[in-house]
Amino acid sequence: MKKDLISIKDLTIKEIEELFDLAVKLKRNKSKFNKALAGKSLALIFQKPSNRTRVSFEVGMYQLGGNSIYLSPSEINLGVRETIKDAAKTISRYVDGIVLRTFQHKNCLDMALAAGVPVINGLSDFSHPCQALADLFTIGEKFSRLGQASQKVGSRLKGLTLAYVGDGNNVCNSLLFAAAKTGMNIAVATPAGYAPDAQVVKESKEIAKETLSQIRITEDPLSAVNGAQVVYTDVWASMGQEEEISKRKIIFKDFQINARLLTNAATGVLVMHCLPAHRGEEITDEVMDSNNSVVFDQAENRMHVQKAILIKLLKG
Ligand code: CP
Ligand code: NVA
């Protein structure tokens, strides 16, 4: 049966470990896998702009010996030119996998239901699973220096604390699931009214009972960051919320990742951002360009982790 990647919630810890193990190999030895997806094609259906997601999937597919086809918002015009169901059924006759970047998360679910091939969520208003997986992989990589190099990437995350400061958005939702699944602690600080999805918080806390991940939601950035080994932020207004930018700049002004805030974090704290960043808003230049910042490693790891996802889902 075909398998999709719509939410991290649907992955077992074993599947996450397997993805990370494969991503390590893919990162170490690019040429070994250069025929892994020979003859396979991937459709990228994007209703929003992208740098990282589009380029990392396209180049990743190329490096695996496959082919990708980018379909811009105006080409497929999902739900307008034809229904999602009809578009999914048609494209499934040509390609071996679909990456969908869309607004309503339901579009991902509808596409996965109708498509005969695996569907990967390349960002919806609700979640961004490929991002969060690459983020966890990056954290695991960085913490290998703590004498844990022999451990699997995923198991290095247990007991670490990630503080997410900013908007409780799609990236935050996926990080909550990702932390809960891997036993990493997560403290989320948002202004009142901008907390992550209540159902995601509830479900993450359920999952966390088994993995012993501690999940905390607060409106106090200082308390979230206190002692954290990783501090993460994202834009204050996501794609589709552009008309709220000026309002949000006022509401979020105390939720900036800056040098002062980071003095409360653990020594050597990793600073993360999914990018694109709005420098001077959610993160200062000083922090983004500091040695603590791993934002471009995150961006690079999108490709390695997604290559692992593509092999797992499309190779069968
Ligand atoms: N982080 C991320 O998904 O970047 P893009 O929007 O550029 O794809
Ligand atoms: N929260 C952001 C993430 C971009 C990668 C957005 O949805 O625009």
Coordinates of C-alpha atoms and ligand atoms in Angstrom, one line a residue:
M1 CA 0.0 0.0 0.0
K2 CA 1.3 3.5 -0.8
K3 CA 2.4 5.6 2.1
D4 CA 2.1 9.4 2.3
L5 CA 3.9 12.0 4.5
I6 CA 1.3 14.4 5.7
S7 CA 2.1 14.8 9.4
I8 CA 4.9 13.8 11.7
K9 CA 2.1 12.5 14.0
D10 CA 1.7 9.6 11.5
L11 CA 5.3 8.4 11.8
T12 CA 6.5 5.9 14.3
I13 CA 9.8 6.6 16.2
K14 CA 11.2 3.6 14.3
E15 CA 10.3 5.2 11.0
I16 CA 11.9 8.5 12.1
E17 CA 15.1 6.7 13.1
E18 CA 15.2 4.9 9.8
L19 CA 14.8 8.1 7.9
F20 CA 17.6 9.7 9.9
D21 CA 19.9 6.7 9.4
L22 CA 19.4 6.8 5.7
A23 CA 19.8 10.6 5.6
V24 CA 23.2 10.2 7.3
K25 CA 24.3 7.8 4.6
L26 CA 22.9 10.0 1.8
K27 CA 24.8 13.0 3.2
R28 CA 28.0 11.1 3.5
N29 CA 28.0 9.4 0.1
K30 CA 26.0 11.1 -2.6
S31 CA 27.3 9.0 -5.5
K32 CA 26.3 5.7 -3.9
F33 CA 22.6 6.6 -4.4
N34 CA 22.7 8.2 -7.8
K35 CA 20.5 5.6 -9.3
A36 CA 18.2 5.0 -6.4
L37 CA 15.2 6.6 -8.1
A38 CA 16.2 6.1 -11.7
G39 CA 13.2 6.3 -14.0
K40 CA 11.0 7.9 -11.2
S41 CA 9.3 11.2 -11.5
L42 CA 8.1 13.6 -8.8
A43 CA 5.5 16.4 -9.3
L44 CA 5.9 19.5 -7.2
I45 CA 2.5 21.2 -7.0
F46 CA 3.1 24.6 -5.3
Q47 CA 0.4 27.1 -4.4
K48 CA 2.8 29.3 -2.5
P49 CA 6.4 30.6 -3.2
S50 CA 9.4 28.6 -2.1
N51 CA 13.2 28.6 -2.2
R52 CA 14.3 25.7 0.0
T53 CA 11.5 23.3 -0.5
R54 CA 11.4 23.5 -4.2
V55 CA 15.2 23.5 -4.8
S56 CA 16.0 20.8 -2.2
F57 CA 13.3 18.5 -3.6
E58 CA 14.3 19.1 -7.2
V59 CA 18.0 18.8 -6.7
G60 CA 17.5 15.8 -4.4
M61 CA 15.4 14.0 -7.0
Y62 CA 18.1 14.7 -9.6
Q63 CA 20.8 13.4 -7.3
L64 CA 18.8 10.2 -6.9
G65 CA 18.7 9.7 -10.6
G66 CA 15.0 10.8 -10.9
N67 CA 13.2 13.6 -12.5
S68 CA 11.0 16.4 -11.1
I69 CA 8.3 18.6 -12.6
Y70 CA 7.4 21.9 -10.9
L71 CA 3.8 23.1 -11.3
S72 CA 3.3 26.7 -10.3
P73 CA 0.1 28.0 -8.7
S74 CA -1.2 29.2 -12.1
E75 CA -0.6 25.9 -13.8
I76 CA -2.6 23.4 -11.8
N77 CA -4.8 26.0 -10.1
L78 CA -6.1 23.4 -7.7
G79 CA -9.8 23.3 -7.1
V80 CA -10.4 26.1 -9.7
R81 CA -9.3 24.6 -13.0
E82 CA -10.3 21.1 -11.8
T83 CA -11.0 19.5 -8.5
I84 CA -8.2 18.3 -6.3
K85 CA -9.5 14.8 -6.7
D86 CA -9.3 14.9 -10.5
A87 CA -5.9 16.6 -10.5
A88 CA -4.6 14.0 -8.1
K89 CA -6.0 11.1 -10.1
T90 CA -4.6 12.5 -13.4
I91 CA -1.1 13.3 -12.1
S92 CA -0.9 9.8 -10.4
R93 CA -1.0 8.3 -13.9
Y94 CA 2.2 10.1 -14.9
V95 CA 4.4 10.4 -11.8
D96 CA 5.6 8.3 -8.8
G97 CA 5.1 10.9 -6.1
I98 CA 3.7 14.3 -5.4
V99 CA 4.9 17.1 -3.2
L100 CA 2.1 19.6 -2.4
R101 CA 2.6 23.1 -0.9
T102 CA -0.8 24.5 -0.2
F103 CA -2.9 26.7 2.0
Q104 CA -5.7 24.6 3.6
H105 CA -4.3 21.4 5.2
K106 CA -7.4 19.6 4.0
N107 CA -6.0 19.9 0.4
C108 CA -3.1 17.6 1.5
L109 CA -5.5 15.1 3.0
D110 CA -7.8 15.2 -0.1
M111 CA -4.9 14.9 -2.4
A112 CA -3.4 11.9 -0.5
L113 CA -6.8 10.2 -0.5
A114 CA -7.3 10.6 -4.2
A115 CA -3.8 10.1 -5.5
G116 CA -2.6 6.6 -6.4
V117 CA 1.0 7.7 -5.5
P118 CA 2.6 8.9 -2.3
V119 CA 1.8 12.5 -1.4
I120 CA 4.3 14.6 0.7
N121 CA 3.2 17.7 2.5
G122 CA 5.6 20.4 1.4
L123 CA 3.9 22.9 3.8
S124 CA 0.3 23.7 4.6
D125 CA -1.2 26.4 6.8
F126 CA -1.3 23.7 9.5
S127 CA 2.1 21.9 9.3
H128 CA 5.5 21.6 7.7
P129 CA 6.7 18.0 8.5
C130 CA 9.7 18.0 6.1
Q131 CA 11.0 21.1 7.9
A132 CA 10.7 19.7 11.4
L133 CA 12.3 16.4 10.4
A134 CA 15.3 18.2 8.9
D135 CA 15.4 20.3 12.1
L136 CA 15.5 17.3 14.4
F137 CA 18.2 15.7 12.2
T138 CA 20.2 18.9 12.4
I139 CA 19.9 19.0 16.2
G140 CA 20.9 15.4 16.4
E141 CA 24.0 16.1 14.2
K142 CA 25.1 19.0 16.3
F143 CA 24.8 17.2 19.6
S144 CA 26.9 14.3 18.4
R145 CA 29.8 16.3 19.8
L146 CA 28.7 15.4 23.3
G147 CA 30.4 12.1 23.1
Q148 CA 27.3 10.4 21.7
A149 CA 28.5 10.0 18.1
S150 CA 27.7 6.3 18.2
Q151 CA 24.1 6.8 19.1
K152 CA 21.4 7.1 16.4
V153 CA 20.6 10.7 15.5
G154 CA 17.1 10.5 16.9
S155 CA 18.1 9.1 20.3
R156 CA 20.5 12.1 20.8
L157 CA 17.4 14.3 21.1
K158 CA 16.0 12.8 24.3
G159 CA 16.3 15.2 27.2
L160 CA 17.3 18.2 25.2
T161 CA 15.0 21.3 25.3
L162 CA 14.0 23.3 22.3
A163 CA 12.4 26.7 23.0
Y164 CA 10.2 28.0 20.1
V165 CA 9.6 31.7 20.4
G166 CA 7.2 33.5 18.1
D167 CA 4.0 32.6 16.2
G168 CA 2.3 29.2 17.0
N169 CA 2.2 28.4 13.3
N170 CA 2.6 25.5 10.9
V171 CA 6.3 25.0 11.8
C172 CA 5.6 25.2 15.5
N173 CA 2.8 22.6 15.2
S174 CA 5.2 20.2 13.4
L175 CA 8.0 20.8 15.9
L176 CA 5.5 19.9 18.7
F177 CA 4.8 16.5 17.1
A178 CA 8.4 16.0 16.3
A179 CA 9.6 16.7 19.9
A180 CA 6.8 14.5 21.4
K181 CA 7.7 11.6 19.1
T182 CA 11.4 11.8 19.8
G183 CA 11.3 12.5 23.5
M184 CA 12.8 16.0 23.2
N185 CA 11.4 18.7 25.5
I186 CA 9.7 21.7 23.9
A187 CA 8.7 25.1 25.4
V188 CA 6.7 27.3 23.2
A189 CA 6.3 31.0 23.9
T190 CA 3.8 33.0 21.8
P191 CA 1.8 36.2 22.5
A192 CA -1.7 35.7 23.8
G193 CA -4.0 34.5 20.9
Y194 CA -1.1 33.1 18.9
A195 CA -0.6 29.8 20.6
P196 CA -0.1 26.6 18.5
D197 CA -3.2 24.6 17.5
A198 CA -4.9 23.4 20.7
Q199 CA -5.5 19.9 19.2
V200 CA -1.8 19.6 18.3
V201 CA -0.8 20.5 21.8
K202 CA -3.3 18.0 23.2
E203 CA -2.2 15.2 20.9
S204 CA 1.5 16.0 21.4
K205 CA 1.1 15.8 25.2
E206 CA -0.6 12.4 24.7
I207 CA 2.3 11.1 22.7
A208 CA 4.8 12.6 25.2
K209 CA 3.4 10.5 28.0
E210 CA 5.2 7.5 26.4
T211 CA 8.4 9.3 25.3
L212 CA 8.6 11.4 28.5
S213 CA 9.0 14.6 26.4
Q214 CA 8.0 17.7 28.4
I215 CA 5.7 20.1 26.6
R216 CA 5.1 23.6 27.9
I217 CA 3.1 26.4 26.3
T218 CA 3.7 29.9 27.7
E219 CA 3.4 33.6 26.9
D220 CA 6.8 34.4 28.5
P221 CA 9.8 34.1 26.1
L222 CA 12.3 34.4 28.9
S223 CA 10.8 31.4 30.8
A224 CA 10.7 29.3 27.6
V225 CA 14.3 30.0 26.7
N226 CA 15.6 29.5 30.2
G227 CA 18.2 26.7 30.0
A228 CA 17.2 25.6 26.5
Q229 CA 19.9 24.0 24.3
V230 CA 18.0 25.1 21.1
V231 CA 16.1 28.3 20.4
Y232 CA 14.0 28.4 17.3
T233 CA 11.9 31.1 15.6
D234 CA 10.0 31.7 12.4
V235 CA 8.4 34.7 10.7
W236 CA 5.7 36.5 12.6
A237 CA 3.4 36.5 9.6
S238 CA 3.3 33.4 7.4
M239 CA 2.6 33.2 3.7
G240 CA -1.1 34.1 3.3
Q241 CA -1.0 36.5 6.3
E242 CA 0.7 39.4 4.6
E243 CA -2.1 41.9 5.4
E244 CA -1.5 41.3 9.1
I245 CA 2.2 42.2 9.0
S246 CA 2.0 45.6 10.6
K247 CA -0.3 44.5 13.3
R248 CA 1.8 41.5 14.1
K249 CA 5.0 43.6 14.3
I250 CA 3.5 45.3 17.3
I251 CA 2.1 42.2 18.9
F252 CA 5.3 40.2 18.6
K253 CA 7.9 42.8 19.4
D254 CA 8.9 41.2 22.7
F255 CA 9.2 37.8 21.0
Q256 CA 12.4 38.6 19.1
I257 CA 15.4 36.2 19.2
N258 CA 18.2 38.6 20.2
A259 CA 21.5 38.4 22.2
R260 CA 19.8 39.6 25.4
L261 CA 17.1 36.8 25.2
L262 CA 19.8 34.2 24.5
T263 CA 21.7 35.0 27.7
N264 CA 19.0 32.9 29.4
A265 CA 19.6 29.9 27.2
A266 CA 22.2 27.1 27.8
T267 CA 25.8 27.9 27.0
G268 CA 26.5 27.1 23.3
V269 CA 22.7 27.3 22.4
L270 CA 21.8 26.4 18.9
V271 CA 19.8 29.1 17.1
M272 CA 17.4 27.8 14.5
H273 CA 15.1 29.3 11.9
C274 CA 13.3 27.5 9.1
L275 CA 13.9 30.5 6.8
P276 CA 13.1 32.8 5.0
A277 CA 13.9 35.1 7.9
H278 CA 12.8 38.7 8.4
R279 CA 16.0 40.0 9.9
G280 CA 15.4 42.7 12.5
E281 CA 12.0 41.4 13.2
E282 CA 11.8 37.8 14.7
I283 CA 15.6 37.5 14.7
T284 CA 18.5 40.0 14.8
D285 CA 21.3 40.1 12.3
E286 CA 23.7 39.6 15.2
V287 CA 22.1 36.3 16.3
M288 CA 21.4 35.0 12.8
D289 CA 25.0 35.6 11.8
S290 CA 26.5 34.3 15.0
N291 CA 28.4 31.0 15.6
N292 CA 25.4 29.7 17.4
S293 CA 23.2 29.9 14.3
V294 CA 22.7 26.7 12.4
V295 CA 20.1 28.1 10.0
F296 CA 21.9 27.2 6.8
D297 CA 22.7 23.7 8.1
Q298 CA 19.0 23.2 8.6
A299 CA 18.4 24.4 5.0
E300 CA 21.0 22.0 3.7
N301 CA 19.6 19.1 5.7
R302 CA 16.2 19.6 4.1
M303 CA 17.7 18.0 1.1
H304 CA 19.4 15.1 2.8
V305 CA 16.3 14.2 4.9
Q306 CA 14.0 14.6 1.9
K307 CA 16.1 12.3 -0.2
A308 CA 15.6 9.7 2.5
I309 CA 11.9 10.4 2.5
L310 CA 11.8 10.1 -1.3
I311 CA 13.6 6.7 -1.2
K312 CA 11.4 5.4 1.5
L313 CA 8.2 6.4 -0.2
L314 CA 8.9 6.1 -3.9
K315 CA 11.3 3.2 -4.2
G316 CA 8.8 0.3 -3.4
Ligands
CP1 N1 11.8 26.6 5.0 C1 11.1 26.6 3.8 O1 10.2 25.8 3.6 O2 11.5 27.5 2.9 P1 10.8 27.8 1.5 O3 9.5 28.5 1.9 O4 11.8 28.7 0.8 O5 10.6 26.5 0.8
NVA2 N1 5.5 29.8 8.7 C1 6.1 30.1 7.5 C2 7.1 29.0 7.1 C3 7.8 29.2 5.8 C4 8.8 28.1 5.5 C5 5.1 30.2 6.4 O1 4.2 29.4 6.4 O2 5.1 31.1 5.6

